Coordinates of N, CA and C in Angstrom, one line a residue:
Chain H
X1 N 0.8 -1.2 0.0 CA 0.0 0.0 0.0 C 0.9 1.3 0.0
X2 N 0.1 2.3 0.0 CA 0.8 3.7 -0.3 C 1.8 4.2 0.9
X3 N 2.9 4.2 1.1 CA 3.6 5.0 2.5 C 3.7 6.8 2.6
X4 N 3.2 7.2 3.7 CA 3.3 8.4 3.9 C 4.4 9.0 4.8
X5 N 5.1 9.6 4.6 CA 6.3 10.0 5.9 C 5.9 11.2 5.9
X6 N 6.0 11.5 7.1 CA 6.6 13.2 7.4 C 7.8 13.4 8.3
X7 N 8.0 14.6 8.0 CA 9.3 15.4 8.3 C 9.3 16.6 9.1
X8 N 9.6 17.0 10.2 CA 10.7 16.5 10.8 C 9.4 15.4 11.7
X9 N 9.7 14.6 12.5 CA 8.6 14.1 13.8 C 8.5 15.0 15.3
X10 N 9.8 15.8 15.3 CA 9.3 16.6 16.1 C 9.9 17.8 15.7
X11 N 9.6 18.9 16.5 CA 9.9 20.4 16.3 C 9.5 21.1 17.4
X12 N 10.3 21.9 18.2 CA 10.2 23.0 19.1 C 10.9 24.4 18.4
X13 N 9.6 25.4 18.3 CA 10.0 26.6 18.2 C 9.9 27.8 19.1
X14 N 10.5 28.8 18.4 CA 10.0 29.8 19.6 C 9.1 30.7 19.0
X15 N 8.1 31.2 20.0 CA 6.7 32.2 19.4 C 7.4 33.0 18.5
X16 N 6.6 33.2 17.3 CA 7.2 34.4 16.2 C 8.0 33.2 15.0
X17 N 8.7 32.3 15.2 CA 9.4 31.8 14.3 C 8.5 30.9 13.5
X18 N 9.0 30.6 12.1 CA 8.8 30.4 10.7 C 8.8 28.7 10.8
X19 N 8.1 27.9 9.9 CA 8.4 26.5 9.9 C 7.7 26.0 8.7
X20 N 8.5 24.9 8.3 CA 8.2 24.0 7.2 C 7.7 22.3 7.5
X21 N 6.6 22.1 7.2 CA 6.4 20.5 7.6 C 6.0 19.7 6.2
X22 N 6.6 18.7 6.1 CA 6.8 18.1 4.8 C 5.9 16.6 4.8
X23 N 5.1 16.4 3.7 CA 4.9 14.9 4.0 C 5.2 14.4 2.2
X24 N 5.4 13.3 2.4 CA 5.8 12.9 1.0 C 5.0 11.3 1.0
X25 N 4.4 11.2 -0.2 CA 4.0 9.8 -0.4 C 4.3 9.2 -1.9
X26 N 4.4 7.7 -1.6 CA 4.7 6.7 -2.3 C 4.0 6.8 -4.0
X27 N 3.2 7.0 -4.0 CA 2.3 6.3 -4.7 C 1.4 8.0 -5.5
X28 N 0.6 8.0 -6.7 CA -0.4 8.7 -6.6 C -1.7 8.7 -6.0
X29 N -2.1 10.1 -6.0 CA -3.5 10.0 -5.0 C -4.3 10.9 -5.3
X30 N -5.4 10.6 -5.2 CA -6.9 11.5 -5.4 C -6.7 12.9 -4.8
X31 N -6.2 12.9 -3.2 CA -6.5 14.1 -2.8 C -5.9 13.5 -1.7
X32 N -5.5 15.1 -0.8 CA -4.3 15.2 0.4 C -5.2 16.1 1.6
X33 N -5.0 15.6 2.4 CA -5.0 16.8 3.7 C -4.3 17.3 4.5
X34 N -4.5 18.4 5.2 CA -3.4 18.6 6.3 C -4.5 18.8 7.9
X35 N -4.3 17.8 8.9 CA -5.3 18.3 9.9 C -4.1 18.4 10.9
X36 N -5.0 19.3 11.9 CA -3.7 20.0 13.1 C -4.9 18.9 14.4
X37 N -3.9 18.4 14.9 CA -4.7 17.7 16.2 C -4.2 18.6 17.5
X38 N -5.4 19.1 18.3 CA -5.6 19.7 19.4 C -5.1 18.7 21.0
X39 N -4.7 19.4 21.9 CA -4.6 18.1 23.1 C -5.7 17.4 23.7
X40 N -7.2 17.9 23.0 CA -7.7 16.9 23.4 C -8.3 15.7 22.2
X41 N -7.8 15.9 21.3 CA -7.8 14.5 20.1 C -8.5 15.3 18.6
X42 N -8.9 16.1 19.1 CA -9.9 17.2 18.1 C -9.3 17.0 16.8
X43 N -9.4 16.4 15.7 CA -9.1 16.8 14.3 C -9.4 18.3 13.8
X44 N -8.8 19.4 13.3 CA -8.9 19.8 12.7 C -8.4 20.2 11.4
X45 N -9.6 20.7 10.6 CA -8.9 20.2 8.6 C -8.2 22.0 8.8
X46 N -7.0 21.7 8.1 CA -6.3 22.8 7.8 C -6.7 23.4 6.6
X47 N -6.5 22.0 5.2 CA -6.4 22.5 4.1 C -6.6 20.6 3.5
X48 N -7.4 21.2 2.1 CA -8.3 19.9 1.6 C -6.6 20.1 0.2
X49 N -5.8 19.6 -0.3 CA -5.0 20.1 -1.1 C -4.4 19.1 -2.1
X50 N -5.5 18.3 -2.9 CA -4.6 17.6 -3.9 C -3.7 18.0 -4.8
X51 N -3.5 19.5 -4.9 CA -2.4 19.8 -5.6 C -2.5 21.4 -5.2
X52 N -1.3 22.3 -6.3 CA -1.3 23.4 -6.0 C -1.3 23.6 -4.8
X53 N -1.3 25.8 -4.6 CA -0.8 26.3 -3.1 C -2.5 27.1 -2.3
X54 N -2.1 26.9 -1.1 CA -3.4 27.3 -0.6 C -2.7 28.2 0.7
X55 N -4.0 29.0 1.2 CA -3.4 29.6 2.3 C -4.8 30.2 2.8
X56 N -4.2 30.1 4.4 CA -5.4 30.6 5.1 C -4.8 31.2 6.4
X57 N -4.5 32.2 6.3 CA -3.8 33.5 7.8 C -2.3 32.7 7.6
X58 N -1.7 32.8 8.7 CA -0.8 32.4 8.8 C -0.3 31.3 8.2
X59 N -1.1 30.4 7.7 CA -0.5 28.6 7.3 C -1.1 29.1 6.1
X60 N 0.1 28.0 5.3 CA -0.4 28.0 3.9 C 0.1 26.5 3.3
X61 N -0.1 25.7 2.2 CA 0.2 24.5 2.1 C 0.4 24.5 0.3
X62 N 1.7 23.9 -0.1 CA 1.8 23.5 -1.1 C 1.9 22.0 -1.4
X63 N 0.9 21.6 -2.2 CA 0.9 20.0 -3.3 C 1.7 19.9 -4.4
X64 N 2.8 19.4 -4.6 CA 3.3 19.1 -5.9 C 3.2 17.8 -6.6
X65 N 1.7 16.9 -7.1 CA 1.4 15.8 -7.3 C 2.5 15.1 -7.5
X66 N 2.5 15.6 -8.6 CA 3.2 15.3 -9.8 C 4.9 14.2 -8.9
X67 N 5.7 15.2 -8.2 CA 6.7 15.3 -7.2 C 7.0 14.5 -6.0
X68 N 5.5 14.0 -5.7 CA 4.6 13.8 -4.2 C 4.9 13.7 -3.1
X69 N 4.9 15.2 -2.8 CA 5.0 15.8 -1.7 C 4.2 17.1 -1.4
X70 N 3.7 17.4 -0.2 CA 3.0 18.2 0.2 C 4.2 19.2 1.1
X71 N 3.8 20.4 1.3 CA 4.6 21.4 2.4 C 3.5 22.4 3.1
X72 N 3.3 22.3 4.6 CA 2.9 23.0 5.2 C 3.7 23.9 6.0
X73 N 3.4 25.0 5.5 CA 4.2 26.3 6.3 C 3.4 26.9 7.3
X74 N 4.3 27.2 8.4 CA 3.3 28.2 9.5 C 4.6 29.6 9.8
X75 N 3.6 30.3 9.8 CA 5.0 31.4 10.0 C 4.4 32.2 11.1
X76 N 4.9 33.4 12.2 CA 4.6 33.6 13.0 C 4.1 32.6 13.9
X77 N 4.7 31.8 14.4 CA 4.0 30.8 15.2 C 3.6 31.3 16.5
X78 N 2.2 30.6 17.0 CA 1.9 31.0 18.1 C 2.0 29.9 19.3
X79 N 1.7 30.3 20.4 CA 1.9 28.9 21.5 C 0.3 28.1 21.0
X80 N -0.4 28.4 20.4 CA -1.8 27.6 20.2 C -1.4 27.2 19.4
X81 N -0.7 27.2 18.4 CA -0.1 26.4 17.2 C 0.7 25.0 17.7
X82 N 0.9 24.6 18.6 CA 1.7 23.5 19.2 C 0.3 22.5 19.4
X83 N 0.6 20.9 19.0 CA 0.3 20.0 19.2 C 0.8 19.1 18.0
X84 N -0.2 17.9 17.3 CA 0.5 17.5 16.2 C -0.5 18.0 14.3
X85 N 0.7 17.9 13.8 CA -0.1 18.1 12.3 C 0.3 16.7 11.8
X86 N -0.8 16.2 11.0 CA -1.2 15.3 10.5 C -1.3 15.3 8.6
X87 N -0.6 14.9 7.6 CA -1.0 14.6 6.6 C -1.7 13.4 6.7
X88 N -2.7 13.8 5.3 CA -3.5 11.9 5.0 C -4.0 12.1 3.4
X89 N -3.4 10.7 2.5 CA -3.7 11.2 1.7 C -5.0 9.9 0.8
X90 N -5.7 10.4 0.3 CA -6.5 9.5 -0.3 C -6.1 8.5 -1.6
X91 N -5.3 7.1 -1.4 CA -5.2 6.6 -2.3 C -6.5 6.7 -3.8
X92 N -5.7 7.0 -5.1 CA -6.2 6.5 -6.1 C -7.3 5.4 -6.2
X93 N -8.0 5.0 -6.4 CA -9.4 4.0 -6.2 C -9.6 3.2 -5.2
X94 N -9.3 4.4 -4.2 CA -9.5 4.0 -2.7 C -10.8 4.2 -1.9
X95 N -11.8 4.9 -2.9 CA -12.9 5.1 -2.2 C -13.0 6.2 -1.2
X96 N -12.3 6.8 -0.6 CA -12.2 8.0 -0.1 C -11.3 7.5 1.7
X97 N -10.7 6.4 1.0 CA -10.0 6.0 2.7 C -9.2 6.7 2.9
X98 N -8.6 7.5 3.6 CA -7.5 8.1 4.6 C -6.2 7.3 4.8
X99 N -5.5 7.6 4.4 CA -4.0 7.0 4.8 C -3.1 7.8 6.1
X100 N -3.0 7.5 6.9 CA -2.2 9.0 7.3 C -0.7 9.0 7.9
X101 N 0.0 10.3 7.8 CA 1.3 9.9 8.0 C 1.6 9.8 9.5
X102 N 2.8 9.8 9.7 CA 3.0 9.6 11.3 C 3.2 10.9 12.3
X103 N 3.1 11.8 11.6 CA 2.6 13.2 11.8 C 3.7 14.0 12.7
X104 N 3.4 15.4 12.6 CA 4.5 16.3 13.3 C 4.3 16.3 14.4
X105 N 5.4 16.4 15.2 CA 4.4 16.8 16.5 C 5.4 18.5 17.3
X106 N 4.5 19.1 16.9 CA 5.3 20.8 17.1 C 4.7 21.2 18.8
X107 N 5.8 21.9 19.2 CA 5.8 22.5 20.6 C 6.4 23.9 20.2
X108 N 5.5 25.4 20.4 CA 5.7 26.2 20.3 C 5.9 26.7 21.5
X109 N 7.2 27.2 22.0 CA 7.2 28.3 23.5 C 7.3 29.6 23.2
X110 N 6.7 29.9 24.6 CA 6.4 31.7 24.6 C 8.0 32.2 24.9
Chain E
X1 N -17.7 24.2 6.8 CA -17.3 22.7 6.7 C -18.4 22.3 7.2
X2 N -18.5 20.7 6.6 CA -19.1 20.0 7.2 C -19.1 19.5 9.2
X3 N -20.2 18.9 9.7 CA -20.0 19.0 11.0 C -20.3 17.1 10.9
X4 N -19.8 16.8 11.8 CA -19.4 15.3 12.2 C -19.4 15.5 14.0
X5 N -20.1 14.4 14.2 CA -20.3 14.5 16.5 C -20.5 13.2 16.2
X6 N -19.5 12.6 17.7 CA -19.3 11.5 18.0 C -19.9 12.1 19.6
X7 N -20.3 10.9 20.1 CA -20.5 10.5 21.3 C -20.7 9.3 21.5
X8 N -20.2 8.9 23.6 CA -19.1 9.9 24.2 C -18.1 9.9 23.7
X9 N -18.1 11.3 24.2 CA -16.4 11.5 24.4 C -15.1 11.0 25.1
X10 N -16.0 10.3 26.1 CA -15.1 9.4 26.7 C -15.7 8.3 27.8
X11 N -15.6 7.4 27.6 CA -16.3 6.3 28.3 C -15.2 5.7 29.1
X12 N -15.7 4.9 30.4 CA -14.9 3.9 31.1 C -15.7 2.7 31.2
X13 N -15.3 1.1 30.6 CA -16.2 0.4 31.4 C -15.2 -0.6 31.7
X14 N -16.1 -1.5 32.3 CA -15.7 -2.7 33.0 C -15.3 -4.0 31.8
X15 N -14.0 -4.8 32.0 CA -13.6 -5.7 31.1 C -14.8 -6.7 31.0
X16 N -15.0 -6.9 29.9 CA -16.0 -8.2 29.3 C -17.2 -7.2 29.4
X17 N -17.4 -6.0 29.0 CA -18.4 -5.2 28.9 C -18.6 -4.8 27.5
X18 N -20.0 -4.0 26.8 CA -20.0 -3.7 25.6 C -19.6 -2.5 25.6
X19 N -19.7 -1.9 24.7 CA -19.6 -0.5 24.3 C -19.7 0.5 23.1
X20 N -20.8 1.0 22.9 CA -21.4 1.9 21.8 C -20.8 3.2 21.7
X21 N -20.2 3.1 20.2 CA -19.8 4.7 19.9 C -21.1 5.2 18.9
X22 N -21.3 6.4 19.2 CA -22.5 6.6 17.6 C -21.6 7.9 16.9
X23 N -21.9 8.0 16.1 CA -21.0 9.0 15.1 C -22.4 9.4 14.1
X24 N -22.4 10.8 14.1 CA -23.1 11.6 13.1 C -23.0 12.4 12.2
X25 N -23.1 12.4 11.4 CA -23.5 13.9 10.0 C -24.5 14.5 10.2
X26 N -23.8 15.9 10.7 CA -25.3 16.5 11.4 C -25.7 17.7 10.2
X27 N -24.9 17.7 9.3 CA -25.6 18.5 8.2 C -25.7 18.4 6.7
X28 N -25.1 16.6 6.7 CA -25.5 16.6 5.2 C -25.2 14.6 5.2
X29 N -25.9 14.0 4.4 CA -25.8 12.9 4.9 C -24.4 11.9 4.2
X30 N -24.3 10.9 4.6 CA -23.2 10.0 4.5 C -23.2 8.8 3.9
X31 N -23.1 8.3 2.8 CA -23.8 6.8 2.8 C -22.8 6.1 2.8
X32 N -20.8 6.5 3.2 CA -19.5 6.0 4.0 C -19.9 7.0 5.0
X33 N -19.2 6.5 6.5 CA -18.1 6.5 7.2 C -17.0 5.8 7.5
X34 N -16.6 6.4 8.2 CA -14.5 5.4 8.7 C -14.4 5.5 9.4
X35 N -13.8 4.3 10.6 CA -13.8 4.4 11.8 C -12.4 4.3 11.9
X36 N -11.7 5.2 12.8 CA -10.2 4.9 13.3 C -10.1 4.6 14.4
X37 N -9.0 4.5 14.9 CA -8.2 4.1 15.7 C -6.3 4.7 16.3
X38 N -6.9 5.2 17.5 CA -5.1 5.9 17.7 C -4.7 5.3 18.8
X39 N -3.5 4.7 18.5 CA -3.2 4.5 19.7 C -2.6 5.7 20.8
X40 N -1.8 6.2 22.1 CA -0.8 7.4 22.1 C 0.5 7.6 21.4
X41 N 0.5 8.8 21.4 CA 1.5 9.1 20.3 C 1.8 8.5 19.3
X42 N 0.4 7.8 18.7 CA 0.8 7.5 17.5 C -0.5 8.0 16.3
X43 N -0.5 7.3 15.2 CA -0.9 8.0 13.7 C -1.9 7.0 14.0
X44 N -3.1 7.9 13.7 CA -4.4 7.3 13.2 C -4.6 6.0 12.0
X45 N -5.1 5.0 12.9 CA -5.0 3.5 11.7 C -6.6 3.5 11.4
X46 N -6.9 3.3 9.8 CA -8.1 3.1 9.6 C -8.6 1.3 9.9
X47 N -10.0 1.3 10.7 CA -10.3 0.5 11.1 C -11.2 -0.7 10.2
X48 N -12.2 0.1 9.6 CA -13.4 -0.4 8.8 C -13.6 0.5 7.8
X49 N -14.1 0.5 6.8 CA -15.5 1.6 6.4 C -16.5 1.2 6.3
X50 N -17.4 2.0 7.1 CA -19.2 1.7 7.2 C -20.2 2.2 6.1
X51 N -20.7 1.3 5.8 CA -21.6 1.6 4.5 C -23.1 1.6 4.6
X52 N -23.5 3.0 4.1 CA -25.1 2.3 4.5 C -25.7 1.5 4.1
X53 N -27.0 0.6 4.7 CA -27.4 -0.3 4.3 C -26.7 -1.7 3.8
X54 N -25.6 -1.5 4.2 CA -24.6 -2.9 4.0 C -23.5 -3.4 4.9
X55 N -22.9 -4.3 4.6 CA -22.1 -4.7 5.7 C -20.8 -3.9 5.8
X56 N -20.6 -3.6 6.8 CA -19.1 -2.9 6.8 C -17.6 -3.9 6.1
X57 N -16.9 -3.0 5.6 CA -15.7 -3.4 4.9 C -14.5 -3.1 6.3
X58 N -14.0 -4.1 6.6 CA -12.9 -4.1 7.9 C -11.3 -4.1 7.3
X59 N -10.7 -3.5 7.7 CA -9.3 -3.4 7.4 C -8.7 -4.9 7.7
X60 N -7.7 -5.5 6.8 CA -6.8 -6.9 7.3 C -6.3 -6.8 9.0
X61 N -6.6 -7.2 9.5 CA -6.4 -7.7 10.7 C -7.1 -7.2 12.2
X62 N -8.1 -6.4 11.6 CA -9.4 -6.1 12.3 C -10.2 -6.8 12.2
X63 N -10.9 -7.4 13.9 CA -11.5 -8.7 14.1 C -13.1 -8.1 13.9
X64 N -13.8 -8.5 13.0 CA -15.2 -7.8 13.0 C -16.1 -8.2 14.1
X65 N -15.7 -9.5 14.5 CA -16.8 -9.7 15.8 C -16.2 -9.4 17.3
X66 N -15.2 -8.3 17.1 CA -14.8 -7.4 18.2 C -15.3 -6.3 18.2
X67 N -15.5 -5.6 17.1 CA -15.9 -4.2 16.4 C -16.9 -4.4 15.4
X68 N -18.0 -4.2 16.0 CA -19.8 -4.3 15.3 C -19.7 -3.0 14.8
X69 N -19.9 -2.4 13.6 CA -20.4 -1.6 12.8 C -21.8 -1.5 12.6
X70 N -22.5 -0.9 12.6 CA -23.7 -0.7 12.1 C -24.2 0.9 11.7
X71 N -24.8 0.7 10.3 CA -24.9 1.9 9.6 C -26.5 2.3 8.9
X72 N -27.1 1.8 10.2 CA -28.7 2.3 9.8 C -29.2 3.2 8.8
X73 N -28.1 4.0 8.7 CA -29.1 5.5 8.1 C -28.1 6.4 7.8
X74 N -28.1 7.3 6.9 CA -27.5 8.1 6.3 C -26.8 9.4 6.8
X75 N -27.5 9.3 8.2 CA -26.7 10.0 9.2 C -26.0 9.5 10.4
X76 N -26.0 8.4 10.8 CA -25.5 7.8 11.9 C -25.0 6.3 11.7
X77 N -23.3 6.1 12.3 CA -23.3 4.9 12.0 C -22.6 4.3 13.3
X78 N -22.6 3.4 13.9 CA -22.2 3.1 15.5 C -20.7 1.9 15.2
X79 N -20.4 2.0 16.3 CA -19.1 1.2 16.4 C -19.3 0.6 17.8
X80 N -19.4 -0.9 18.3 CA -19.8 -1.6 19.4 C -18.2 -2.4 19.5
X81 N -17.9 -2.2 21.2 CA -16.6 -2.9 21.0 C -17.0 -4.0 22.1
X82 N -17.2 -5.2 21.3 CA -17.8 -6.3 22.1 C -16.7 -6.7 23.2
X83 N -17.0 -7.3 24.4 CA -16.6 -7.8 25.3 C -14.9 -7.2 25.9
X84 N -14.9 -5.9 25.9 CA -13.5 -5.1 25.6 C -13.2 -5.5 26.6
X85 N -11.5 -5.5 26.5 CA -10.7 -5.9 27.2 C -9.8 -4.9 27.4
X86 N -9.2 -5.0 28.5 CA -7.6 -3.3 28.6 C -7.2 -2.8 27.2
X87 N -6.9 -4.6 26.3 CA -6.3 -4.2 25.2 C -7.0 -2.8 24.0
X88 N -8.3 -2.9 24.3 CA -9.2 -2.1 23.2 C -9.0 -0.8 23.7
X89 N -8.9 -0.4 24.9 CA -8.9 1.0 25.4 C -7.6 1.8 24.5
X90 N -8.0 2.8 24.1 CA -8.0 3.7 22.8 C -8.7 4.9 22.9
X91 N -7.9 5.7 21.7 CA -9.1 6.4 21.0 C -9.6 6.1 19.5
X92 N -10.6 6.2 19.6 CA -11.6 5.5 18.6 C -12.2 7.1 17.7
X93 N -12.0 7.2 16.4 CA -12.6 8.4 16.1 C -13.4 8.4 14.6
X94 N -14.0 8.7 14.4 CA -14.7 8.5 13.0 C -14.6 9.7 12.2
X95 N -15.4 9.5 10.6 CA -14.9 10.3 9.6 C -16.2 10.3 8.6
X96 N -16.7 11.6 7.9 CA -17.3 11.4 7.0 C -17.0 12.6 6.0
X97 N -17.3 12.3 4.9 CA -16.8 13.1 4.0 C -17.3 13.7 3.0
X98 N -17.7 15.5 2.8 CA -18.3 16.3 2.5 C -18.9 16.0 0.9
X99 N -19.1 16.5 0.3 CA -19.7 16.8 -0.9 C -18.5 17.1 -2.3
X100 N -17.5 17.2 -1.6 CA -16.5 17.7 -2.6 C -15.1 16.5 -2.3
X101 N -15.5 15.9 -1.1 CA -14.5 15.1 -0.9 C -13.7 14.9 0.1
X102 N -13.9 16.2 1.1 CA -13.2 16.2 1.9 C -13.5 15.8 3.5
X103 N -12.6 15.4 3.9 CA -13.0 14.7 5.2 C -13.3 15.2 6.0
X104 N -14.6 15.0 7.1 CA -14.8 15.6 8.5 C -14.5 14.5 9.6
X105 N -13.8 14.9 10.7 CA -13.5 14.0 11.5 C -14.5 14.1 13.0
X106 N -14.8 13.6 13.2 CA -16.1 13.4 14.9 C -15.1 14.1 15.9
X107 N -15.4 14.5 17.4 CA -14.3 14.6 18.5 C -13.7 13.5 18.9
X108 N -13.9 12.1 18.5 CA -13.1 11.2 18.8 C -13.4 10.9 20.4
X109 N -13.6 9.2 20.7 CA -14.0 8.7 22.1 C -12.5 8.0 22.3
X110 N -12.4 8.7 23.7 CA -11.5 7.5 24.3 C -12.2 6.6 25.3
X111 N -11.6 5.3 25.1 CA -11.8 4.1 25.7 C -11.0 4.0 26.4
X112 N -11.5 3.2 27.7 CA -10.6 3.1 28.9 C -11.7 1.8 29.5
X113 N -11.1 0.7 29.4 CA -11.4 -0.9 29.9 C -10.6 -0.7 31.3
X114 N -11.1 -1.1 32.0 CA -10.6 -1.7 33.4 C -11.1 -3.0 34.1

């Protein structure tokens, strides 16, 4: 089946600084996400992003299919930005299953 | 976005006891959901997909008569963790997926067997 890595697995920054989180997969796919998981298990969807660049305030996410790899940027980071980000990408005639990577897990200090 | 609610949010029971998750699409209906599974600190494993009006599809090495699916209706589909044992205690979280494709995920139940 399809493998998803991400990069780095962890990361501590300091409030204000800039970051890159990478996920790369195996295989082609339908469509990609990026969710940020909260400390209490909360999924939230960042960005729906089978390809091309997206942005929304601070984070913004590039898809390079074709390449396959995704990059989520957060810049200005805040200490509510800390917990883990999650890629997951939907295999090719998978029906809409979720694959997901083993995800970032960011610690922002004030 | 679409909205997705699970409940509970977090249950405790007794080993050799049952246990009902229900999972909703509370604004547009579903005829998949997906049930996961996290262990701590780790990456969400898909469990099943639940289909309406049919038998759920289980991932290779998920026991289906540990994990009852049932998918009555187009908005609700339940997850039963028969006879749980320490080993099942988890978080359990489900998924349905909007109009365009994209996924909504529930708040996710932790399980806690004792």
């Amino acid at each position: 089946g399809i493998q998803v890595e991400q990069s780095p697995p962890d990361l501590i920054l300091q409030e204000g600084a800039n970051s890159t989180l990478r996920c790369n997969f195996s295989d082609s796919v339908n469509n990609l996400q990026w969710f940020h998981q909260n400390p209490w298990g909360q999924l939230i969807n960042l960005f729906y992003i089978p390809s091309g660049t997206k942005q929304n305030g601070r984070l913004s996410a590039t898809t390079v299919a074709t390449e396959r790899y995704s990059l989520l940027y957060i810049s200005s980071s805040q200490t509510t930005d800390s917990g883990v980000y999650f890629c997951a990408v939907e295999q090719r005639d998978s029906s809409y299953k979720l694959i997901f990577g083993s995800g970032t897990r960011l610690l922002v200090r004030p | 976005g679409a909205v997705v609610s699970q409940h509970p949010s977090r249950v405790i029971c007794k080993s050799g006891t049952s246990v009902k998750i229900e999972c909703r699409s509370l604004d547009f209906q579903a005829t998949t959901m997906f049930w996961y599974r996290q262990f701590p600190k780790q990456s969400l494993m898909l469990m099943a997909t639940s289909n309406e009006g049919s038998k759920a599809t289980y991932e290779q090495g998920v026991e289906k008569d540990k994990f009852l699916i049932n998918h009555a209706s187009l908005t609700l589909s339940t997850l039963t963790v028969t006879s749980a044992h320490p080993e099942d205690s988890s978080f359990y979280i489900c998924s349905a997926h909007g109009g365009e494709g994209e996924a909504f995920f529930g708040q996710g139940t932790r399980l806690t067997v004792v």
